[in-house]
Coordinates of C-alpha atoms in Angstrom, one line a residue:
Chain A
M1 CA 136.7 19.7 -96.9
R2 CA 135.2 16.9 -99.0
A3 CA 131.7 17.9 -99.6
Q4 CA 130.8 14.3 -100.8
F5 CA 132.0 12.7 -97.6
V6 CA 129.9 15.1 -95.4
A7 CA 126.8 14.9 -97.4
S8 CA 126.7 11.0 -97.5
E9 CA 127.0 11.2 -93.5
V10 CA 124.5 13.8 -93.2
G11 CA 122.3 11.4 -95.3
N12 CA 123.3 8.4 -93.3
G13 CA 122.6 10.2 -90.0
L14 CA 119.1 11.1 -90.9
R15 CA 118.1 7.8 -92.2
R16 CA 119.6 5.9 -89.3
N17 CA 117.7 8.0 -86.9
L18 CA 114.6 8.3 -89.0
T19 CA 112.2 8.8 -86.1
M20 CA 113.9 11.4 -84.3
T21 CA 114.2 13.4 -87.7
L22 CA 110.7 13.0 -88.3
A23 CA 110.0 14.4 -84.9
V24 CA 112.3 17.3 -85.2
I25 CA 110.8 18.2 -88.5
I26 CA 106.8 18.1 -87.1
T27 CA 107.8 20.3 -83.8
V28 CA 109.7 22.5 -86.1
A29 CA 107.0 22.8 -88.4
V30 CA 104.4 23.0 -85.7
S31 CA 106.1 25.7 -83.5
L32 CA 107.3 27.7 -86.4
T33 CA 103.7 28.0 -88.3
L34 CA 102.3 29.0 -84.6
F35 CA 105.0 32.1 -84.8
G36 CA 104.6 32.7 -88.2
V37 CA 100.7 33.0 -87.5
S38 CA 101.2 35.3 -84.7
L39 CA 103.3 37.3 -86.7
L40 CA 100.7 37.5 -89.4
V41 CA 98.1 38.6 -86.7
R42 CA 100.4 41.3 -85.7
A43 CA 100.5 42.5 -89.5
Q44 CA 96.9 42.1 -89.7
V45 CA 96.4 44.2 -86.7
D46 CA 99.1 46.5 -88.3
T47 CA 96.8 46.7 -91.6
M48 CA 93.5 47.3 -89.9
K49 CA 95.1 50.2 -88.0
D50 CA 96.4 51.7 -91.2
F51 CA 92.9 51.1 -92.6
W52 CA 91.1 52.4 -90.1
Y53 CA 92.9 55.2 -88.2
D54 CA 92.5 56.8 -91.7
K55 CA 88.8 57.1 -91.4
V56 CA 88.3 57.6 -87.9
E57 CA 87.4 61.0 -86.8
V58 CA 87.1 62.7 -83.5
S59 CA 83.2 64.1 -83.1
I60 CA 82.3 67.1 -80.7
F61 CA 79.0 66.7 -80.2
L62 CA 77.1 70.0 -79.2
C63 CA 74.8 70.3 -76.6
A64 CA 70.9 70.0 -77.8
D65 CA 67.9 71.0 -76.0
G66 CA 67.2 68.7 -73.0
S67 CA 71.1 67.6 -72.4
D68 CA 71.9 67.0 -69.1
T69 CA 75.7 67.4 -69.2
S70 CA 76.8 70.1 -66.7
S71 CA 78.7 71.9 -69.8
C72 CA 75.1 72.2 -71.1
V73 CA 72.9 73.7 -68.5
G74 CA 72.9 76.9 -70.5
G75 CA 70.5 75.2 -73.0
E76 CA 71.0 74.7 -76.4
V77 CA 74.2 75.3 -78.1
T78 CA 74.2 79.3 -79.1
R79 CA 75.1 80.6 -82.4
A80 CA 77.9 82.4 -80.9
Q81 CA 79.3 79.1 -79.1
R82 CA 79.4 77.5 -82.6
D83 CA 80.9 80.0 -84.1
Q84 CA 83.7 80.3 -81.6
I85 CA 84.3 76.3 -81.6
R86 CA 84.5 76.3 -85.3
A87 CA 86.8 79.4 -84.9
D88 CA 89.4 77.4 -82.6
L89 CA 89.1 74.2 -84.7
E90 CA 90.5 76.5 -87.5
S91 CA 93.4 77.7 -84.8
L92 CA 94.4 73.9 -84.2
R93 CA 95.3 73.5 -87.9
P94 CA 97.6 71.6 -89.2
L95 CA 96.9 69.1 -86.5
V96 CA 93.2 69.5 -87.5
V97 CA 93.1 68.4 -91.2
E98 CA 89.4 68.5 -91.8
I99 CA 86.4 70.4 -90.1
Y100 CA 83.2 69.2 -91.1
Y101 CA 79.8 70.3 -89.4
E102 CA 77.2 68.1 -89.2
S103 CA 73.4 69.7 -88.4
R104 CA 70.6 67.7 -87.3
E105 CA 69.2 67.1 -90.0
E106 CA 72.1 65.9 -91.8
A107 CA 72.9 63.6 -89.0
F108 CA 69.3 61.9 -89.1
I109 CA 69.5 61.4 -92.7
R110 CA 72.9 59.7 -92.4
F111 CA 71.6 57.5 -89.2
Q112 CA 68.8 56.6 -91.7
E113 CA 71.3 55.3 -94.3
Q114 CA 73.4 53.4 -91.5
F115 CA 70.4 51.4 -90.2
A116 CA 68.5 51.2 -93.2
N117 CA 67.2 47.7 -92.4
S118 CA 67.0 48.1 -88.7
P119 CA 63.6 48.7 -86.6
I120 CA 65.9 51.2 -84.4
V121 CA 65.2 53.8 -87.5
D122 CA 61.3 54.0 -86.6
S123 CA 62.3 54.6 -83.1
V124 CA 64.3 57.6 -83.2
G125 CA 62.7 61.0 -83.9
E126 CA 64.1 63.6 -86.4
N127 CA 65.4 66.0 -83.6
A128 CA 66.8 63.4 -81.4
L129 CA 70.1 63.4 -83.0
P130 CA 72.7 66.2 -81.8
E131 CA 74.4 68.5 -84.3
S132 CA 78.2 68.1 -84.4
F133 CA 81.5 68.8 -85.7
R134 CA 83.4 66.0 -87.3
I135 CA 87.3 66.6 -87.5
K136 CA 89.9 64.4 -89.0
L137 CA 93.6 64.9 -87.3
S138 CA 96.7 65.0 -89.2
D139 CA 97.8 62.4 -86.3
P140 CA 95.1 60.6 -84.8
T141 CA 96.9 59.8 -81.7
Q142 CA 97.1 63.6 -81.1
Y143 CA 93.3 63.4 -79.7
D144 CA 94.0 64.7 -76.4
V145 CA 95.0 67.9 -77.3
V146 CA 91.4 68.2 -79.1
A147 CA 89.7 66.8 -76.4
S148 CA 91.6 68.7 -73.4
A149 CA 90.8 72.0 -75.4
F150 CA 86.9 71.2 -76.0
S151 CA 85.5 69.0 -73.4
G152 CA 83.5 70.5 -70.7
R153 CA 83.2 73.8 -72.6
P154 CA 79.9 75.5 -72.7
G155 CA 77.9 74.3 -75.5
I156 CA 79.7 71.2 -76.2
E157 CA 78.0 68.2 -74.9
Q158 CA 80.7 65.6 -75.4
V159 CA 83.8 64.9 -77.3
N160 CA 84.1 61.6 -78.8
D161 CA 87.4 59.7 -80.6
Q162 CA 86.1 56.6 -82.7
R163 CA 89.9 55.7 -82.3
Q164 CA 89.4 54.5 -78.9
V165 CA 86.6 52.4 -80.1
L166 CA 88.9 50.5 -82.5
D167 CA 91.5 50.4 -79.9
K168 CA 89.5 48.5 -77.6
F169 CA 89.1 45.7 -80.6
F170 CA 92.9 46.0 -81.3
R171 CA 93.9 45.4 -78.0
L172 CA 91.9 42.1 -78.3
L173 CA 93.4 41.1 -81.5
G174 CA 96.9 41.8 -79.9
G175 CA 96.2 39.6 -76.9
L176 CA 95.4 37.1 -79.2
Q177 CA 98.6 37.3 -80.6
A178 CA 100.5 37.6 -77.5
V179 CA 98.9 34.4 -76.4
A180 CA 99.7 33.0 -80.1
L181 CA 103.5 34.2 -79.8
I182 CA 103.8 32.6 -76.3
I183 CA 102.6 29.2 -77.1
A184 CA 105.0 29.7 -80.3
I185 CA 107.9 30.1 -78.1
V186 CA 107.0 27.7 -75.6
M187 CA 106.9 25.4 -78.7
L188 CA 110.1 26.7 -79.7
V189 CA 111.9 26.1 -76.7
V190 CA 110.2 22.4 -76.7
T191 CA 111.9 22.0 -80.4
V192 CA 115.2 23.2 -78.8
L193 CA 115.0 20.5 -76.1
L194 CA 114.2 17.6 -78.9
I195 CA 116.8 19.0 -80.9
V196 CA 119.4 19.0 -78.0
N197 CA 118.0 15.2 -77.4
T198 CA 118.3 13.8 -81.1
M199 CA 121.9 15.2 -81.2
R200 CA 122.6 13.5 -78.0
V201 CA 121.4 10.4 -79.7
A202 CA 123.2 10.5 -82.6
A203 CA 126.4 11.5 -81.1
F204 CA 126.2 8.2 -78.6
S205 CA 125.0 5.7 -81.7
R206 CA 128.0 7.5 -83.9
R207 CA 130.7 7.2 -81.0
R208 CA 132.7 4.8 -82.8
E209 CA 133.0 6.7 -85.9
T210 CA 133.5 10.2 -83.9
S211 CA 136.2 8.4 -81.4
I212 CA 138.2 7.1 -84.7
M213 CA 137.9 10.5 -86.4
R214 CA 139.1 12.2 -83.2
L215 CA 142.5 9.6 -83.1
V216 CA 143.2 10.1 -86.2
G217 CA 143.1 14.0 -86.4
A218 CA 140.0 14.9 -88.0
S219 CA 139.1 18.7 -86.8
N220 CA 136.5 19.7 -85.1
L221 CA 134.4 21.1 -87.8
Y222 CA 135.2 17.7 -89.7
I223 CA 133.7 15.6 -86.7
Q224 CA 130.8 17.9 -86.2
L225 CA 129.5 19.4 -89.2
P226 CA 127.4 16.3 -90.3
F227 CA 125.6 16.8 -87.2
L228 CA 124.9 20.3 -87.5
L229 CA 123.7 20.0 -91.1
E230 CA 121.5 16.9 -90.1
A231 CA 119.9 19.3 -87.5
A232 CA 120.0 22.3 -89.5
V233 CA 118.6 19.9 -92.8
S234 CA 115.7 18.5 -90.7
A235 CA 114.8 22.2 -89.2
G236 CA 114.8 23.4 -92.8
I237 CA 112.4 21.1 -93.9
G238 CA 110.2 22.0 -91.1
A239 CA 110.5 25.7 -91.4
L240 CA 109.5 25.2 -95.3
L241 CA 106.4 23.1 -94.0
A242 CA 105.8 26.2 -91.6
V243 CA 106.1 28.4 -94.3
G244 CA 103.4 26.1 -96.3
G245 CA 101.5 26.2 -93.7
L246 CA 101.3 30.1 -93.4
I247 CA 100.9 30.1 -97.0
L248 CA 97.8 28.2 -96.7
T249 CA 96.5 30.2 -94.0
K250 CA 96.9 33.3 -96.3
T251 CA 95.0 31.8 -99.2
I252 CA 92.5 29.7 -97.2
V253 CA 91.5 31.3 -94.0
I254 CA 92.3 34.9 -94.9
D255 CA 91.4 35.2 -98.6
Q256 CA 88.7 32.7 -98.7
I257 CA 87.1 32.4 -95.3
L258 CA 87.6 35.8 -93.5
A259 CA 87.9 38.5 -96.7
P260 CA 84.5 37.9 -98.5
S261 CA 82.6 37.8 -94.8
F262 CA 84.2 41.1 -93.6
Q263 CA 84.3 43.4 -96.6
F264 CA 84.4 46.5 -94.4
T265 CA 88.2 45.7 -93.5
A266 CA 91.5 45.6 -95.3
F267 CA 93.5 42.3 -94.8
V268 CA 97.2 41.7 -94.7
G269 CA 98.5 41.2 -98.3
W270 CA 101.1 38.6 -99.7
E271 CA 104.0 41.2 -98.8
A272 CA 103.5 40.3 -95.1
V273 CA 103.9 36.7 -95.9
L274 CA 107.0 37.6 -97.7
A275 CA 108.3 39.4 -95.0
I276 CA 107.7 36.4 -92.4
A277 CA 108.6 33.3 -94.7
P278 CA 112.5 34.0 -94.6
L279 CA 112.1 35.0 -90.7
L280 CA 110.7 31.7 -90.3
L281 CA 113.5 29.9 -92.2
L282 CA 116.2 31.8 -90.4
V283 CA 114.5 31.2 -86.7
G284 CA 114.4 27.4 -87.6
I285 CA 117.6 26.8 -89.0
G286 CA 119.4 29.1 -86.8
L287 CA 117.7 27.7 -83.5
S288 CA 118.6 24.1 -84.4
A289 CA 122.2 25.0 -85.4
I290 CA 122.7 26.6 -82.3
A291 CA 121.1 24.1 -80.0
A292 CA 123.2 21.3 -82.0
F293 CA 126.4 23.5 -81.8
F294 CA 126.1 23.6 -77.5
T295 CA 125.1 20.0 -77.6
L296 CA 127.9 18.9 -79.7
R297 CA 130.5 21.0 -77.6
K298 CA 129.6 18.9 -74.6
Y299 CA 129.2 15.3 -76.3
L300 CA 132.0 15.3 -78.8
R301 CA 135.0 17.1 -77.1
V302 CA 138.3 16.7 -78.6
Chain B
M1 CA 160.7 13.3 -80.4
I2 CA 158.8 12.3 -76.9
L3 CA 160.0 14.1 -73.6
F4 CA 158.2 13.7 -70.4
D5 CA 159.7 16.1 -67.6
N6 CA 158.6 15.4 -64.0
V7 CA 155.4 14.9 -65.3
T8 CA 152.4 14.2 -62.5
K9 CA 148.8 13.3 -63.2
V10 CA 146.2 13.1 -60.6
Y11 CA 142.7 12.4 -62.2
P12 CA 139.9 14.1 -60.5
N13 CA 138.3 12.8 -57.2
Q14 CA 141.5 10.5 -57.0
T15 CA 144.0 10.8 -54.5
R16 CA 146.9 8.6 -56.2
P17 CA 148.4 9.9 -58.6
A18 CA 148.4 7.9 -61.9
L19 CA 151.6 8.8 -62.9
E20 CA 154.1 10.9 -60.6
D21 CA 157.4 12.6 -61.6
A22 CA 158.0 10.5 -64.6
S23 CA 160.7 11.9 -66.6
L24 CA 161.6 9.9 -69.8
E25 CA 162.8 10.8 -73.3
I26 CA 162.1 8.8 -76.9
E27 CA 164.4 9.4 -79.5
K28 CA 163.2 9.2 -83.1
G29 CA 163.1 5.9 -84.5
E30 CA 163.2 4.1 -81.2
F31 CA 161.0 0.9 -80.6
V32 CA 159.8 0.9 -76.7
F33 CA 157.9 -1.5 -74.5
L34 CA 156.0 0.0 -71.9
V35 CA 155.4 -2.7 -69.2
G36 CA 153.9 -2.8 -65.9
P37 CA 151.0 -4.3 -64.5
S38 CA 147.4 -3.0 -64.7
G39 CA 147.1 0.4 -63.4
S40 CA 150.4 1.0 -63.4
G41 CA 150.2 4.1 -65.5
K42 CA 150.4 2.9 -69.2
S43 CA 147.4 4.2 -70.3
T44 CA 147.6 7.5 -68.7
F45 CA 151.2 7.7 -70.4
L46 CA 149.9 7.0 -73.7
R47 CA 147.1 9.5 -73.2
L48 CA 149.3 12.2 -72.2
V49 CA 151.4 11.5 -75.4
L50 CA 148.3 11.8 -77.5
R51 CA 147.0 14.9 -75.7
E52 CA 143.6 13.0 -74.5
E53 CA 144.5 14.3 -70.9
R54 CA 146.8 17.3 -69.8
P55 CA 149.4 16.6 -67.1
T56 CA 149.0 18.2 -63.7
S57 CA 152.1 19.2 -63.6
G58 CA 155.5 19.1 -65.3
N59 CA 156.2 19.1 -69.4
V60 CA 155.2 16.9 -72.2
W61 CA 156.8 17.7 -75.3
V62 CA 155.4 15.5 -78.4
L63 CA 157.4 16.1 -82.0
G64 CA 158.6 19.7 -80.9
K65 CA 155.5 20.7 -79.1
D66 CA 154.8 21.6 -75.8
L67 CA 151.4 20.0 -75.0
M68 CA 150.9 22.3 -72.1
R69 CA 150.5 25.2 -74.2
L70 CA 149.1 23.4 -77.4
S71 CA 145.9 25.3 -78.0
N72 CA 143.1 22.9 -78.5
W73 CA 142.6 23.7 -82.6
K74 CA 146.0 22.3 -82.9
I75 CA 145.3 19.0 -81.3
P76 CA 144.3 17.5 -84.5
A77 CA 147.3 18.0 -86.3
L78 CA 149.1 16.9 -83.6
R79 CA 147.2 13.5 -84.0
R80 CA 147.6 13.3 -87.5
E81 CA 151.4 12.7 -87.0
I82 CA 150.6 9.8 -84.4
G83 CA 149.0 6.5 -85.2
T84 CA 147.2 4.7 -82.6
V85 CA 146.6 0.9 -82.3
F86 CA 144.4 -0.6 -79.6
Q87 CA 143.9 -4.0 -78.2
D88 CA 140.3 -4.4 -79.4
F89 CA 140.9 -3.1 -83.0
R90 CA 138.1 -0.2 -83.1
L91 CA 136.9 -1.1 -86.7
L92 CA 133.8 -0.1 -88.2
P93 CA 131.6 -3.0 -88.5
N94 CA 129.7 -1.8 -91.3
K95 CA 132.8 -0.8 -93.6
T96 CA 135.1 -3.0 -95.6
V97 CA 138.8 -3.2 -94.9
F98 CA 139.6 -0.8 -97.7
E99 CA 136.7 1.9 -96.2
N100 CA 138.1 1.6 -92.9
V101 CA 141.5 2.5 -93.9
A102 CA 140.3 5.4 -96.2
F103 CA 137.9 6.6 -93.7
A104 CA 141.0 7.8 -91.6
L105 CA 142.3 9.9 -94.6
E106 CA 138.8 10.7 -95.9
V107 CA 138.2 12.6 -92.1
I108 CA 141.1 14.6 -92.4
G109 CA 140.3 16.0 -95.9
K110 CA 142.3 13.7 -98.3
P111 CA 141.3 13.8 -101.9
K112 CA 139.9 10.5 -103.3
S113 CA 142.7 10.1 -105.7
H114 CA 145.1 10.0 -102.9
I115 CA 143.2 7.6 -101.0
R116 CA 143.1 5.4 -103.9
K117 CA 146.5 5.6 -104.5
V118 CA 148.0 5.0 -100.8
V119 CA 145.3 2.5 -99.3
P120 CA 146.4 -0.4 -101.4
E121 CA 150.0 0.6 -100.8
V122 CA 149.5 0.3 -97.0
L123 CA 147.0 -2.9 -97.2
E124 CA 150.4 -4.4 -99.0
V125 CA 152.6 -3.2 -96.3
V126 CA 150.5 -4.7 -93.6
G127 CA 149.7 -8.1 -95.6
L128 CA 146.2 -7.8 -96.6
E129 CA 146.1 -7.6 -100.5
G130 CA 143.1 -8.8 -102.0
K131 CA 141.2 -8.3 -98.8
E132 CA 140.1 -5.1 -99.5
G133 CA 136.5 -5.8 -99.8
R134 CA 136.0 -8.0 -96.9
R135 CA 134.5 -6.9 -93.4
P136 CA 136.1 -6.9 -90.0
D137 CA 133.5 -9.8 -88.9
E138 CA 134.9 -11.8 -91.8
L139 CA 138.5 -11.4 -91.1
S140 CA 140.6 -13.2 -88.2
G141 CA 141.5 -11.4 -85.0
G142 CA 145.1 -11.2 -86.5
E143 CA 143.8 -9.6 -89.7
Q144 CA 141.6 -7.4 -87.9
Q145 CA 144.4 -5.7 -86.1
R146 CA 146.3 -5.9 -89.3
V147 CA 143.4 -3.6 -90.6
A148 CA 143.8 -1.1 -87.8
I149 CA 147.4 -1.1 -88.3
A150 CA 146.8 -0.3 -91.6
R151 CA 144.5 2.6 -90.6
A152 CA 147.1 3.9 -88.1
F153 CA 150.0 3.9 -90.8
V154 CA 148.2 5.2 -93.9
N155 CA 148.8 8.6 -93.1
R156 CA 152.7 7.8 -92.7
P157 CA 152.6 9.1 -88.9
K158 CA 155.9 10.0 -87.0
V159 CA 154.8 7.8 -84.1
L160 CA 152.9 4.9 -83.6
I161 CA 151.0 3.8 -80.5
A162 CA 149.9 0.5 -79.9
D163 CA 148.1 -0.3 -76.5
E164 CA 148.4 -3.7 -76.0
P165 CA 148.0 -4.7 -79.7
T166 CA 148.5 -8.5 -79.1
G167 CA 146.3 -8.6 -75.8
N168 CA 143.3 -10.2 -77.7
L169 CA 145.6 -12.5 -79.9
D170 CA 146.9 -16.1 -79.7
P171 CA 150.9 -15.9 -79.7
G172 CA 151.3 -17.3 -83.0
T173 CA 149.1 -14.3 -84.7
S174 CA 151.1 -11.9 -81.8
V175 CA 154.5 -12.7 -83.6
G176 CA 153.1 -12.0 -87.2
I177 CA 152.1 -8.3 -85.8
M178 CA 155.2 -8.0 -84.3
K179 CA 157.0 -8.5 -87.2
L180 CA 154.6 -5.9 -88.5
L181 CA 155.4 -3.4 -86.0
D182 CA 159.1 -4.2 -86.2
R183 CA 159.1 -3.1 -90.2
I184 CA 157.1 -0.3 -89.4
N185 CA 159.6 0.9 -87.1
R186 CA 162.4 0.4 -89.6
L187 CA 160.4 2.5 -92.3
G188 CA 161.2 5.1 -89.7
T189 CA 158.2 5.4 -87.2
T190 CA 158.9 5.7 -83.6
V191 CA 157.0 2.7 -82.2
I192 CA 155.5 2.7 -78.6
M193 CA 154.0 -0.4 -77.5
S194 CA 152.6 -1.2 -74.2
T195 CA 152.3 -4.8 -73.2
H196 CA 151.6 -7.6 -70.8
D197 CA 153.1 -10.4 -73.0
A198 CA 156.6 -11.2 -71.5
Q199 CA 157.7 -13.4 -74.2
I200 CA 157.1 -10.8 -77.1
V201 CA 159.3 -8.4 -74.8
D202 CA 161.9 -11.0 -74.3
Q203 CA 162.3 -12.0 -77.9
M204 CA 162.3 -8.5 -79.7
R205 CA 165.0 -7.1 -76.8
R206 CA 164.3 -3.4 -77.6
R207 CA 164.0 -0.6 -75.2
V208 CA 162.0 -1.6 -72.1
I209 CA 160.1 1.3 -70.1
E210 CA 158.6 -0.4 -67.0
L211 CA 156.0 1.7 -64.8
E212 CA 154.8 0.6 -61.1
H213 CA 152.5 2.6 -59.4
G214 CA 152.9 5.7 -61.4
H215 CA 156.8 5.4 -61.3
V216 CA 159.4 4.8 -63.8
V217 CA 161.1 2.1 -62.2
R218 CA 163.2 0.7 -64.8
D219 CA 164.0 1.9 -68.2
Q220 CA 166.7 -0.2 -70.1
S221 CA 167.6 -0.7 -73.7
R222 CA 167.5 -3.6 -74.9
G223 CA 165.6 -5.1 -72.1
V224 CA 163.3 -8.2 -70.8
Y225 CA 159.9 -8.1 -69.6
G226 CA 160.7 -8.2 -65.8
Y227 CA 163.3 -10.0 -63.2
A228 CA 160.7 -11.3 -60.6
R229 CA 159.2 -13.7 -62.8

């Protein structure tokens, strides 16, 4: 196999078919960028889950005077009930990692701090907020264990899982990611079709050469390799552009726009970009090579 | 060398066989004319030898290989032993004479040093020394066919197939091409040539195989083009 001959064939082919080559490069770049961004969104959701699930708590709100839940008909929670709840929580270790009792006063102070600049503060009285147990679970997905054990018990008004609120948000992000992924896959299909067409045109425009190659006994590999490499090179360039797009997304959209405005949450780091980039190259070059291979089997038979 | 054993070829969607129950043998070093009207099966015969087609039934042996059993990846090796020349030359217009001949060696992976050595040799054999740098459109028809013959012969094939090589040439030029094919034959290569040119066949007095409607109707050593003229 003479590398120089193959390389010059590839170069000639790409130049002769310049518009098609550009079209392939651009579609590969766009579809893979979308693909990469959708993967980045998923990584972002995972990062946020890690970040927030560490901080979420299950809150057990205790009955206060005037609570109208059925479990609160006995009026305000009694000392005995409260002690029993605490003992039961203790028995749930090691699932329950931390137990923290928050009195009405503490709840009010915390509320004031949280909404320090909001007019809501003035409309809430000192006793309006219920006392509660705040507990942290070793595995936040095991919320149901706590909920089934405590909700509806006399003296407990409500068992509340912060995770469920977050999950709605994550589901929204997940939906966005799925849409991006579907668009990316559709684009990738379009890319494959375009590569197939490009190969057909290339095979047709070089049918003189290839027919002579067949006659003088060139091996299939020798005949097809330039075409395969052409597809791989143009797809490779497109994939590199997509990696560039991904890096831009990270530096500009995430680091410069999103991160300063949303400081309360974590954002994906460079390791996610580093993990996605090779995947983009692999998918780009692999797809094009497969598309080219099957096209050539049809159009460049022995 | 080449053996056809009751070979029948029916193309898809056609009822009449292009070649029917053809049996013949061509020995090493022979010079064979293949004659017959258009559609008589000459091209099918040549395509079967090149394994561009497979027979519908019967066996084809070429250079000791049973083409019915030859796997696809071995076809290129077979074709390296068979040179091919066509009526329409089939040269690459954007390559020079040298490059056109070298192309046949490049694509089978021969090293550059080998190419630089053998291409001038074969160009001398076909009488094109000094024209290495010309492009096909700067050559006469006869010269273009010489380039094609050089390309077919540069790898020193055991068999040379010529499909109406003089079909596009005037009689004077044709004689030159025939002398060249004769010379190649004398260098030890079996030559199979299909033709409509009665004059050439009559002059050369070599073996003649005549096909008609896919049947071998005549096989004559030192034959002439035909009786019914």
